Amino acid sequence: MGNLFSTYSVLLPPICSAITLLLCLAAGPLTTKLRLLDIPGGRKSHRRPTPLMGGLVLLFGFYPWVGIWIALNPQPATILLPVVLCAAAVTLLGLIDDRRHLSALLRLTFCFVAIVGALLWAPTLVVRAITWNYDHGSIALQPTVAMIFTILSIVALIQASNLADGKNGLLIGMCLAWIYFLGNALPDNMMPVVLGLSGVLIVLLAFNLAGALFLGDGGSYGLAAFIGFMSLVAAGAPNPHNHAASDQIGLIFLLPVLDMVRLMTVRMARGQSPFVGDRDHLHHHLLAAFGWPGGLAAYLMMVVLPSFIAAGAPRNTLTIIALTVVVYFGVIGYAKRLVRMRNSTAT
């Protein structure tokens, strides 16, 4: 069993990449039959119906093959199994939403139940303490508070990722950055899974940048749930060579979550539902100011650069978080001003 597991660990990334490629090549007829197409209109600027493939790729190109890896693992895989099952359940929710447009309350309730189930199955995933300054600072959380905090963290990441998935390459690019940083903190034996997901994302990115497919809610929900749980694994079982405290993990996901909090706050201040759609997202302002892919490059730089700096100076992570928040609001203000100046010049 050990030799078979070792062989399969090597084969897992190319298997995931190959299955993803086959699914993406068949995206047109497959999503037409399943009625998983994003139809242009309203706030949607694409010109033709586009396959929503993210959920299908995860369900058939990633989760099953990771499941086999778990089954072959000679060591107990009690942590990863509930993670995969929860992510698969959330992915299915997203696929249903892609077809039927479920209410926000129903989606949040389902995510809450699925996440609670995974945490009850694997309680070691629950965040027991918030740490910072390379673990030199720490606040222990009471069990109930710890559970609530962990649930809200995953739900917030799912919602923020879904809101950020508005332009080609954006969410997939962020996911690649996230798993890169988390991969340095995850246990070494998780590397086949990290590489397998990387292969899936690279194939999806190529098709997504070409406008051949979108992730859809199935893809954004599933990726955010899986990567969010991987961050809990990294926090609970860090690599001793590159320990990641809570502030470093929080910094990785800061930008889309911060954008979500701002959007919901502004919407509620206007008397609107926090879940109503608009064009006030960070990527909308970057698109208007710098175009695309210029806006994509700017967004990903704002995600990646702070984490790179924090990796080299972990005891300054809180300062880097504060500076990132300042830069975020400064970039939005600058982008709005640039668009106003451009419009006034044109008139």
Coordinates of C-alpha atoms in Angstrom, one line a residue:
M1 CA 0.0 0.0 0.0
G2 CA 2.9 2.4 0.8
N3 CA 4.5 2.0 -2.6
L4 CA 1.1 2.4 -4.4
F5 CA 0.5 5.6 -2.4
S6 CA 3.9 7.0 -3.2
T7 CA 3.3 6.3 -6.9
Y8 CA -0.2 7.8 -6.9
S9 CA 1.1 10.9 -5.0
V10 CA 3.4 11.6 -8.0
L11 CA 0.6 10.9 -10.5
L12 CA -2.1 13.0 -8.7
P13 CA -1.1 16.4 -10.2
P14 CA -0.9 15.3 -13.9
I15 CA -4.1 13.3 -13.5
C16 CA -6.0 16.4 -12.2
S17 CA -4.5 18.5 -15.0
A18 CA -5.3 16.0 -17.7
I19 CA -9.0 15.5 -16.6
T20 CA -9.4 19.3 -16.2
L21 CA -8.1 19.8 -19.8
L22 CA -10.5 17.2 -21.2
L23 CA -13.4 18.7 -19.3
C24 CA -12.5 22.2 -20.5
L25 CA -12.2 21.1 -24.1
A26 CA -15.8 19.6 -23.8
A27 CA -17.1 22.7 -22.0
G28 CA -19.5 23.8 -24.8
P29 CA -21.6 20.8 -25.4
L30 CA -21.4 19.7 -21.7
T31 CA -22.6 22.9 -20.2
T32 CA -25.3 23.4 -22.9
K33 CA -26.8 20.0 -22.0
L34 CA -26.6 20.7 -18.3
R35 CA -27.9 24.3 -18.7
L36 CA -24.8 25.8 -17.1
L37 CA -24.3 28.8 -19.3
D38 CA -23.8 32.5 -18.3
I39 CA -26.1 34.4 -20.6
P40 CA -25.1 38.0 -21.5
G41 CA -27.3 40.9 -20.4
G42 CA -27.7 43.4 -17.6
R43 CA -24.4 44.1 -15.8
K44 CA -22.8 41.2 -17.7
S45 CA -20.5 42.5 -20.5
H46 CA -19.5 39.3 -22.2
R47 CA -20.9 38.9 -25.8
R48 CA -22.0 35.3 -26.0
P49 CA -23.3 32.5 -23.6
T50 CA -20.3 31.2 -21.7
P51 CA -19.8 27.8 -20.0
L52 CA -19.8 27.8 -16.2
M53 CA -17.2 25.1 -15.7
G54 CA -15.6 25.7 -12.3
G55 CA -17.9 23.5 -10.3
L56 CA -17.9 20.6 -12.8
V57 CA -14.1 20.6 -13.0
L58 CA -13.8 20.4 -9.2
L59 CA -16.4 17.7 -8.9
F60 CA -14.9 15.5 -11.7
G61 CA -11.3 16.7 -12.1
F62 CA -10.1 17.2 -8.5
Y63 CA -12.2 15.9 -5.6
P64 CA -12.5 12.3 -6.7
W65 CA -8.8 12.0 -7.4
V66 CA -8.0 13.5 -4.0
G67 CA -10.4 11.1 -2.5
I68 CA -8.4 8.2 -4.0
W69 CA -5.3 9.8 -2.5
I70 CA -6.9 9.9 0.9
A71 CA -8.1 6.2 0.6
L72 CA -4.5 5.1 -0.3
N73 CA -2.8 7.1 2.4
P74 CA -1.2 4.8 4.9
Q75 CA -1.6 7.5 7.6
P76 CA -5.0 8.5 8.9
A77 CA -6.6 11.2 6.8
T78 CA -9.3 12.2 9.2
I79 CA -8.7 15.9 8.6
L80 CA -8.7 16.0 4.8
L81 CA -11.7 13.8 4.2
P82 CA -14.3 16.2 5.8
V83 CA -12.6 19.1 4.0
V84 CA -13.1 17.4 0.6
L85 CA -16.7 16.4 1.4
C86 CA -17.6 19.9 2.7
A87 CA -16.0 21.6 -0.3
A88 CA -17.8 19.2 -2.7
A89 CA -21.2 20.0 -1.0
V90 CA -20.5 23.7 -1.3
T91 CA -19.5 23.2 -4.9
L92 CA -22.8 21.4 -5.6
L93 CA -24.6 24.3 -3.9
G94 CA -22.9 26.7 -6.3
L95 CA -23.8 24.6 -9.3
I96 CA -27.4 24.7 -8.3
D97 CA -27.2 28.4 -7.8
D98 CA -25.7 28.7 -11.3
R99 CA -28.8 27.1 -12.7
R100 CA -31.6 28.4 -10.4
H101 CA -30.2 31.5 -8.6
L102 CA -30.9 30.6 -5.0
S103 CA -31.6 33.2 -2.4
A104 CA -28.7 34.6 -0.4
L105 CA -30.2 33.4 2.9
L106 CA -30.5 29.8 1.6
R107 CA -26.9 29.8 0.3
L108 CA -25.6 31.2 3.6
T109 CA -27.6 28.6 5.6
F110 CA -26.3 25.7 3.5
C111 CA -22.7 26.9 3.8
F112 CA -23.1 27.3 7.5
V113 CA -24.4 23.7 8.0
A114 CA -21.8 22.2 5.7
I115 CA -18.9 24.0 7.5
V116 CA -20.3 23.1 11.0
G117 CA -20.5 19.4 9.9
A118 CA -16.8 19.4 8.7
L119 CA -15.6 21.1 11.9
L120 CA -17.5 18.7 14.1
W121 CA -16.0 15.8 12.2
A122 CA -12.5 17.3 12.4
P123 CA -12.5 19.5 15.5
T124 CA -8.7 20.1 15.3
L125 CA -9.5 22.4 12.4
V126 CA -11.2 24.9 14.7
V127 CA -9.0 28.0 15.4
R128 CA -8.2 27.8 19.1
A129 CA -6.2 31.0 19.3
I130 CA -5.5 34.1 17.2
T131 CA -1.7 34.7 16.9
W132 CA 0.4 37.4 15.5
N133 CA 4.0 38.8 15.4
Y134 CA 5.4 35.3 14.5
D135 CA 3.4 33.8 17.4
H136 CA 4.9 36.3 19.9
G137 CA 1.4 37.5 20.5
S138 CA -1.6 35.3 21.1
I139 CA -5.3 35.4 22.3
A140 CA -6.8 32.1 23.3
L141 CA -10.5 31.7 22.2
Q142 CA -13.2 30.0 24.3
P143 CA -14.6 26.9 22.5
T144 CA -17.8 28.5 21.5
V145 CA -16.1 31.7 20.3
A146 CA -13.5 29.6 18.5
M147 CA -16.2 27.7 16.6
I148 CA -18.1 30.8 15.6
F149 CA -14.9 32.6 14.5
T150 CA -13.8 29.6 12.4
I151 CA -17.2 29.3 10.7
L152 CA -17.5 33.0 10.0
S153 CA -13.9 33.1 8.6
I154 CA -14.8 30.4 6.0
V155 CA -18.2 31.8 5.1
A156 CA -16.6 35.3 4.7
L157 CA -13.9 33.9 2.4
I158 CA -16.6 32.1 0.3
Q159 CA -18.7 35.2 0.0
A160 CA -15.7 37.5 -0.7
S161 CA -14.3 35.1 -3.4
N162 CA -17.7 35.0 -5.1
L163 CA -17.9 38.8 -5.2
A164 CA -14.3 39.0 -6.6
D165 CA -15.1 36.6 -9.4
G166 CA -16.1 39.3 -11.8
K167 CA -13.4 39.4 -14.4
N168 CA -11.4 36.8 -16.3
G169 CA -8.3 35.6 -14.5
L170 CA -9.0 37.4 -11.2
L171 CA -10.2 34.7 -8.8
I172 CA -8.1 31.9 -10.4
G173 CA -5.0 34.1 -10.1
M174 CA -5.8 34.8 -6.5
C175 CA -6.3 31.1 -5.8
L176 CA -2.9 30.3 -7.3
A177 CA -1.3 32.9 -5.1
W178 CA -3.2 31.7 -2.0
I179 CA -2.1 28.1 -2.4
Y180 CA 1.4 29.1 -3.1
F181 CA 1.7 30.9 0.2
L182 CA -0.3 28.2 2.1
G183 CA 1.8 25.5 0.5
N184 CA 4.9 26.9 2.3
A185 CA 3.1 26.5 5.7
L186 CA 1.2 23.2 5.0
P187 CA 2.7 19.8 6.1
D188 CA 5.0 18.4 3.5
N189 CA 2.7 15.4 3.0
M190 CA 0.0 17.7 1.7
M191 CA 2.1 18.7 -1.3
P192 CA 0.5 16.3 -3.9
V193 CA -2.9 17.9 -3.1
V194 CA -1.4 21.4 -3.4
L195 CA 0.2 20.5 -6.7
G196 CA -2.9 18.8 -8.0
L197 CA -5.0 21.9 -7.3
S198 CA -2.3 24.1 -8.9
G199 CA -2.6 22.0 -12.1
V200 CA -6.4 22.3 -12.1
L201 CA -6.1 26.1 -11.7
I202 CA -3.4 26.6 -14.4
V203 CA -5.6 24.8 -17.0
L204 CA -8.7 26.7 -15.9
L205 CA -6.7 30.0 -16.0
A206 CA -5.7 29.4 -19.7
F207 CA -9.3 28.9 -20.8
N208 CA -10.7 31.6 -18.5
L209 CA -8.3 34.3 -19.8
A210 CA -9.3 33.3 -23.4
G211 CA -12.9 33.9 -22.4
A212 CA -13.8 30.3 -23.2
L213 CA -15.3 29.6 -19.7
F214 CA -16.2 31.1 -16.4
L215 CA -15.8 29.6 -12.9
G216 CA -19.4 30.3 -11.9
D217 CA -20.7 30.0 -8.4
G218 CA -19.8 26.3 -8.3
G219 CA -16.2 27.1 -9.0
S220 CA -15.9 30.1 -6.7
Y221 CA -17.7 28.5 -3.8
G222 CA -15.8 25.3 -4.0
L223 CA -12.3 26.8 -4.4
A224 CA -12.9 29.2 -1.6
A225 CA -14.2 26.5 0.7
F226 CA -11.3 24.1 0.0
I227 CA -8.6 26.7 0.2
G228 CA -10.2 28.2 3.3
F229 CA -10.0 24.8 5.0
M230 CA -6.5 24.3 3.8
S231 CA -5.6 27.6 5.7
L232 CA -7.0 26.0 8.8
V233 CA -4.8 22.9 8.3
A234 CA -1.9 25.3 7.8
A235 CA -2.7 27.1 11.0
G236 CA -3.2 23.9 13.0
A237 CA -0.3 21.9 11.7
P238 CA 2.3 24.4 10.4
N239 CA 5.5 23.6 8.7
P240 CA 8.2 24.2 11.4
H241 CA 10.5 25.6 8.7
N242 CA 8.0 28.4 7.8
H243 CA 5.4 28.8 10.5
A244 CA 2.4 31.0 9.6
A245 CA 0.7 32.9 12.4
S246 CA -2.9 34.1 12.1
D247 CA -1.9 37.5 11.0
Q248 CA 0.0 36.1 8.0
I249 CA -2.8 33.8 7.0
G250 CA -5.3 36.7 7.4
L251 CA -3.1 38.9 5.2
I252 CA -3.2 36.4 2.3
F253 CA -7.0 36.8 2.1
L254 CA -7.3 40.4 3.2
L255 CA -8.0 42.2 0.0
P256 CA -11.1 40.4 -1.3
V257 CA -12.5 40.2 2.3
L258 CA -11.9 43.9 2.8
D259 CA -13.6 44.7 -0.5
M260 CA -16.6 42.6 0.6
V261 CA -16.9 44.4 4.0
R262 CA -16.7 47.8 2.3
L263 CA -19.3 46.9 -0.3
M264 CA -21.8 45.5 2.2
T265 CA -21.3 48.5 4.5
V266 CA -21.9 51.0 1.7
R267 CA -24.9 49.1 0.5
M268 CA -26.5 48.9 3.9
A269 CA -25.8 52.6 4.5
R270 CA -27.8 53.3 1.3
G271 CA -30.6 51.2 2.6
Q272 CA -30.0 48.4 0.1
S273 CA -29.5 44.7 0.6
P274 CA -25.9 43.8 1.3
F275 CA -26.2 41.2 -1.4
V276 CA -27.5 43.4 -4.2
G277 CA -25.3 43.6 -7.3
D278 CA -23.4 46.7 -8.4
R279 CA -20.3 47.9 -10.1
D280 CA -18.5 49.3 -7.0
H281 CA -16.1 46.4 -6.5
L282 CA -12.4 47.0 -6.5
H283 CA -12.0 45.2 -9.9
H284 CA -14.6 47.4 -11.4
H285 CA -12.7 50.5 -10.4
L286 CA -9.4 49.1 -11.6
L287 CA -11.1 48.1 -14.9
A288 CA -12.4 51.6 -15.5
A289 CA -9.1 53.2 -14.6
F290 CA -6.6 50.9 -16.2
G291 CA -8.5 48.5 -18.4
W292 CA -8.0 44.8 -18.4
P293 CA -5.5 43.0 -18.1
G294 CA -4.0 46.2 -16.5
G295 CA -6.5 46.1 -13.8
L296 CA -5.9 42.4 -13.3
A297 CA -2.1 43.0 -12.8
A298 CA -2.8 45.8 -10.3
Y299 CA -5.3 43.7 -8.3
L300 CA -3.0 40.6 -8.1
M301 CA 0.0 42.8 -7.2
M302 CA -2.1 44.2 -4.3
V303 CA -2.8 40.6 -3.2
V304 CA 0.7 39.1 -3.7
L305 CA 3.1 41.8 -2.7
P306 CA 2.1 42.3 0.9
S307 CA 2.3 38.5 1.6
F308 CA 5.7 38.3 -0.1
I309 CA 6.9 41.2 2.2
A310 CA 5.3 39.5 5.3
A311 CA 7.0 36.2 4.4
G312 CA 10.4 38.0 4.7
A313 CA 9.5 40.1 7.7
P314 CA 6.8 38.1 9.6
R315 CA 7.1 40.2 12.8
N316 CA 6.0 43.3 10.8
T317 CA 2.8 41.6 9.5
L318 CA 0.4 43.8 11.5
T319 CA 2.1 46.9 10.1
I320 CA 1.8 45.4 6.6
I321 CA -1.9 44.7 7.1
A322 CA -2.5 48.3 8.1
L323 CA -0.5 49.6 5.1
T324 CA -2.5 47.3 2.8
V325 CA -5.8 48.7 4.1
V326 CA -4.5 52.3 3.4
V327 CA -3.3 51.3 -0.1
Y328 CA -6.6 49.7 -0.8
F329 CA -8.7 52.8 -0.1
G330 CA -6.0 55.0 -1.8
V331 CA -6.2 52.9 -5.0
I332 CA -10.0 53.1 -5.1
G333 CA -9.8 56.9 -4.5
Y334 CA -7.2 57.3 -7.2
A335 CA -9.1 55.1 -9.7
K336 CA -12.3 57.1 -9.2
R337 CA -10.4 60.4 -9.6
L338 CA -8.7 59.2 -12.8
V339 CA -12.0 58.2 -14.3
R340 CA -13.6 61.5 -13.4
M341 CA -10.6 63.4 -14.9
R342 CA -10.8 61.3 -18.1
N343 CA -14.6 61.9 -18.4
S344 CA -14.3 65.6 -17.8
T345 CA -11.6 65.9 -20.4
A346 CA -13.7 63.9 -22.9
T347 CA -16.6 66.3 -22.5

